[in-house]
Amino acid sequence: SRFTVATLASTALLEIAQVGAATYNGCAVATDGRLYCWGQVDCYKNGTTSNQLTPRLLGSGCWRQTTGGHRHTCAIDENGKLFCWGDNGLGALGIGVIGQGEDDGAGCTDAYQEPQPVMPEVSWLSVVASYLGTCAISEAHELYCWGYNEWLGASSTPGSVLVPTKVNEDSDWAEAAPGQFHTCAKKQNGDVYCMGGAGDVGPVSGPLALVSF
């Protein structure tokens, strides 16, 4: 269901465990697991139906991590389940379809305010949203990406990847970090790989080894 949005009487004592900054908005997980978002509403990416000048409590669940892209937001709950909401015009939500969301009345024609489950059979460790896509690492340490593939490099498929797709069969990924047109990820041994757009690393389909740290 849609998030129930609560207005806070005060945010002075709000203790934050993790924050995800995005384009003109942000979300954060408090130390008690509650999720707050604020800023621009664009495509419902802040979880509400209007711009928010202060953090708004979204729903009543407990969350571990959140991240924001250009017009979408994702978060992992306390059970390791991944949800995304906002703009799905190029498949950034990873729900397997495009063109079935709402028109937000402000130029976004495929928007979801309701958090959408992403590959619920998988338990997720972390997630990062990029400009028009998303990558996540499963609890099995496999790296998946989806969204606008011209900038993700998740596979050799042109256009958009509509569901989480493993970049390879490796199961030793530790973390990922997005750029506007590319994504980099680090393995457990410290090796770093990048993939994505021509202006950044390629273009590269699939991870390209760069350097060890």
Short mmCIF file of C-alpha atoms in Angstrom, two decimals:
data_model
loop_
_atom_site.label_atom_id
_atom_site.label_comp_id
_atom_site.label_asym_id
_atom_site.label_seq_id
_atom_site.Cartn_x
_atom_site.Cartn_y
_atom_site.Cartn_z
CA SER A 1 0.00 0.00 0.00
CA ARG A 2 1.00 3.64 -0.21
CA PHE A 3 3.13 5.11 2.53
CA THR A 4 1.22 6.67 5.41
CA VAL A 5 2.94 10.04 5.77
CA ALA A 6 3.33 11.62 9.20
CA THR A 7 4.29 15.22 9.93
CA LEU A 8 6.85 15.49 12.71
CA ALA A 9 6.32 17.94 15.54
CA SER A 10 10.10 18.32 15.79
CA THR A 11 13.16 16.81 14.13
CA ALA A 12 15.63 18.28 16.62
CA LEU A 13 16.23 14.94 18.35
CA LEU A 14 16.04 12.74 15.25
CA GLU A 15 19.02 10.35 15.33
CA ILE A 16 20.08 9.14 11.89
CA ALA A 17 21.80 5.83 11.19
CA GLN A 18 22.08 6.10 7.38
CA VAL A 19 21.21 8.70 4.75
CA GLY A 20 20.71 8.56 0.98
CA ALA A 21 20.99 11.87 -0.89
CA ALA A 22 19.40 12.20 -4.32
CA THR A 23 18.55 14.91 -6.87
CA TYR A 24 16.75 17.67 -4.93
CA ASN A 25 15.61 15.28 -2.21
CA GLY A 26 16.87 12.87 0.40
CA CYS A 27 15.82 9.99 2.63
CA ALA A 28 17.27 8.65 5.85
CA VAL A 29 16.92 5.68 8.17
CA ALA A 30 16.78 6.63 11.85
CA THR A 31 18.46 4.61 14.56
CA ASP A 32 15.07 3.09 15.42
CA GLY A 33 14.66 1.84 11.82
CA ARG A 34 12.06 4.37 10.73
CA LEU A 35 12.31 5.89 7.25
CA TYR A 36 12.09 9.64 6.61
CA CYS A 37 12.13 11.54 3.32
CA TRP A 38 12.10 15.21 2.33
CA GLY A 39 12.65 17.55 -0.63
CA GLN A 40 11.23 17.53 -4.14
CA VAL A 41 8.23 15.30 -4.87
CA ASP A 42 9.13 14.74 -8.57
CA CYS A 43 7.53 11.39 -9.59
CA TYR A 44 6.67 10.70 -5.91
CA LYS A 45 10.34 9.99 -5.22
CA ASN A 46 10.03 11.45 -1.71
CA GLY A 47 7.21 8.99 -0.95
CA THR A 48 4.56 11.70 -0.76
CA THR A 49 2.42 13.72 -3.17
CA SER A 50 3.98 17.15 -2.53
CA ASN A 51 7.31 18.85 -1.89
CA GLN A 52 8.48 18.47 1.72
CA LEU A 53 10.57 21.13 3.46
CA THR A 54 11.22 18.92 6.50
CA PRO A 55 11.61 15.13 6.95
CA ARG A 56 8.37 13.17 6.78
CA LEU A 57 7.96 9.76 8.37
CA LEU A 58 6.98 7.17 5.73
CA GLY A 59 4.92 4.23 6.91
CA SER A 60 5.48 2.25 10.09
CA GLY A 61 8.00 -0.39 9.02
CA CYS A 62 11.64 -0.81 9.98
CA TRP A 63 14.36 -0.24 7.40
CA ARG A 64 18.09 -0.90 7.12
CA GLN A 65 19.22 1.26 4.19
CA THR A 66 17.96 3.75 1.60
CA THR A 67 19.32 5.31 -1.59
CA GLY A 68 18.09 7.85 -4.12
CA GLY A 69 18.55 8.36 -7.85
CA HIS A 70 17.48 11.19 -10.13
CA ARG A 71 13.74 10.47 -9.88
CA HIS A 72 13.45 7.27 -7.85
CA THR A 73 14.20 5.94 -4.38
CA CYS A 74 14.90 2.44 -3.05
CA ALA A 75 15.17 1.00 0.44
CA ILE A 76 15.89 -2.35 2.10
CA ASP A 77 13.72 -3.33 5.05
CA GLU A 78 14.70 -5.15 8.23
CA ASN A 79 14.05 -8.51 6.55
CA GLY A 80 16.40 -7.83 3.65
CA LYS A 81 13.58 -7.17 1.19
CA LEU A 82 14.05 -4.43 -1.41
CA PHE A 83 11.44 -1.85 -2.41
CA CYS A 84 11.62 1.01 -4.93
CA TRP A 85 9.28 3.87 -5.82
CA GLY A 86 9.22 6.96 -8.03
CA ASP A 87 9.85 7.11 -11.79
CA ASN A 88 9.83 3.81 -13.68
CA GLY A 89 9.87 5.21 -17.23
CA LEU A 90 13.17 3.48 -18.03
CA GLY A 91 12.84 0.55 -15.65
CA ALA A 92 14.75 1.97 -12.68
CA LEU A 93 12.36 0.33 -10.20
CA GLY A 94 13.16 -3.19 -11.42
CA ILE A 95 9.56 -4.41 -11.39
CA GLY A 96 9.55 -6.05 -14.84
CA VAL A 97 7.25 -3.62 -16.64
CA ILE A 98 7.19 -0.02 -17.82
CA GLY A 99 4.28 2.24 -18.70
CA GLN A 100 1.88 1.02 -16.00
CA GLY A 101 2.48 3.66 -13.33
CA GLU A 102 0.58 6.86 -12.62
CA ASP A 103 0.78 10.29 -14.21
CA ASP A 104 1.85 12.62 -11.41
CA GLY A 105 0.46 15.62 -13.26
CA ALA A 106 3.86 17.29 -13.44
CA GLY A 107 5.48 15.57 -16.41
CA CYS A 108 6.17 12.12 -14.97
CA THR A 109 3.91 9.57 -16.66
CA ASP A 110 5.09 6.30 -15.10
CA ALA A 111 5.32 7.08 -11.39
CA TYR A 112 4.73 4.98 -8.28
CA GLN A 113 4.16 6.41 -4.82
CA GLU A 114 3.50 2.92 -3.48
CA PRO A 115 6.74 1.08 -2.68
CA GLN A 116 7.22 -1.71 -5.22
CA PRO A 117 8.80 -5.04 -4.18
CA VAL A 118 11.89 -5.90 -6.21
CA MET A 119 12.64 -9.60 -6.78
CA PRO A 120 11.16 -10.55 -3.38
CA GLU A 121 12.62 -14.06 -3.50
CA VAL A 122 16.09 -12.54 -2.98
CA SER A 123 17.43 -11.17 0.31
CA TRP A 124 19.43 -8.00 -0.25
CA LEU A 125 22.51 -6.66 1.47
CA SER A 126 22.79 -3.18 -0.07
CA VAL A 127 21.38 -1.01 -2.86
CA VAL A 128 22.59 2.07 -4.76
CA ALA A 129 20.50 4.18 -7.14
CA SER A 130 22.13 5.99 -10.04
CA TYR A 131 20.75 8.62 -12.41
CA LEU A 132 18.43 6.29 -14.33
CA GLY A 133 19.14 2.88 -12.86
CA THR A 134 19.84 0.84 -9.76
CA CYS A 135 22.36 -1.76 -8.60
CA ALA A 136 22.14 -3.99 -5.55
CA ILE A 137 24.17 -6.71 -3.86
CA SER A 138 22.35 -9.76 -2.58
CA GLU A 139 23.13 -11.45 0.73
CA ALA A 140 24.85 -14.08 -1.43
CA HIS A 141 27.20 -11.26 -2.56
CA GLU A 142 25.97 -11.31 -6.16
CA LEU A 143 25.79 -7.98 -8.01
CA TYR A 144 22.58 -7.12 -9.88
CA CYS A 145 21.76 -4.02 -11.94
CA TRP A 146 18.68 -2.75 -13.77
CA GLY A 147 17.27 0.35 -15.45
CA TYR A 148 18.66 2.32 -18.40
CA ASN A 149 21.35 -0.06 -19.61
CA GLU A 150 23.13 2.40 -21.91
CA TRP A 151 24.56 3.95 -18.74
CA LEU A 152 24.58 0.88 -16.50
CA GLY A 153 26.45 -1.65 -18.60
CA ALA A 154 24.66 -4.46 -16.79
CA SER A 155 24.42 -6.54 -19.96
CA SER A 156 24.88 -6.33 -23.72
CA THR A 157 21.15 -5.68 -24.13
CA PRO A 158 20.44 -2.18 -25.51
CA GLY A 159 17.78 0.02 -23.96
CA SER A 160 16.43 -0.79 -20.52
CA VAL A 161 16.86 -3.82 -18.26
CA LEU A 162 13.51 -4.18 -16.50
CA VAL A 163 14.40 -6.68 -13.76
CA PRO A 164 17.46 -7.15 -11.55
CA THR A 165 20.09 -8.85 -13.73
CA LYS A 166 23.35 -10.32 -12.47
CA VAL A 167 26.35 -8.62 -14.06
CA ASN A 168 28.21 -11.95 -13.91
CA GLU A 169 28.22 -15.18 -11.92
CA ASP A 170 30.67 -13.99 -9.25
CA SER A 171 29.57 -14.19 -5.62
CA ASP A 172 32.22 -12.08 -3.91
CA TRP A 173 30.94 -8.52 -4.40
CA ALA A 174 31.24 -6.27 -1.34
CA GLU A 175 29.84 -2.86 -2.33
CA ALA A 176 28.76 -0.74 -5.29
CA ALA A 177 28.83 3.00 -6.01
CA PRO A 178 26.94 4.81 -8.78
CA GLY A 179 27.93 7.69 -11.02
CA GLN A 180 25.65 9.58 -13.35
CA PHE A 181 26.51 7.45 -16.37
CA HIS A 182 28.39 4.49 -14.86
CA THR A 183 28.66 2.18 -11.86
CA CYS A 184 31.68 0.87 -9.98
CA ALA A 185 31.81 -2.01 -7.53
CA LYS A 186 34.38 -3.49 -5.18
CA LYS A 187 34.99 -7.15 -4.46
CA GLN A 188 35.77 -8.63 -1.08
CA ASN A 189 39.47 -8.80 -1.97
CA GLY A 190 39.54 -5.06 -2.74
CA ASP A 191 39.53 -5.28 -6.55
CA VAL A 192 37.46 -2.52 -8.18
CA TYR A 193 35.47 -2.91 -11.40
CA CYS A 194 33.48 -0.34 -13.39
CA MET A 195 30.95 -0.47 -16.21
CA GLY A 196 28.70 1.94 -18.04
CA GLY A 197 28.69 4.93 -20.36
CA ALA A 198 31.21 5.91 -22.99
CA GLY A 199 32.12 9.18 -21.30
CA ASP A 200 33.22 7.40 -18.14
CA VAL A 201 34.58 3.91 -18.64
CA GLY A 202 33.91 2.62 -22.08
CA PRO A 203 31.23 1.96 -23.02
CA VAL A 204 31.58 -1.28 -21.11
CA SER A 205 29.08 -4.13 -20.96
CA GLY A 206 29.84 -6.03 -17.78
CA PRO A 207 32.46 -5.17 -15.17
CA LEU A 208 35.90 -4.01 -16.30
CA ALA A 209 38.74 -4.46 -13.80
CA LEU A 210 40.44 -1.22 -12.86
CA VAL A 211 42.57 -1.35 -9.73
CA SER A 212 43.06 -3.02 -6.35
CA PHE A 213 42.91 -1.15 -3.05
#
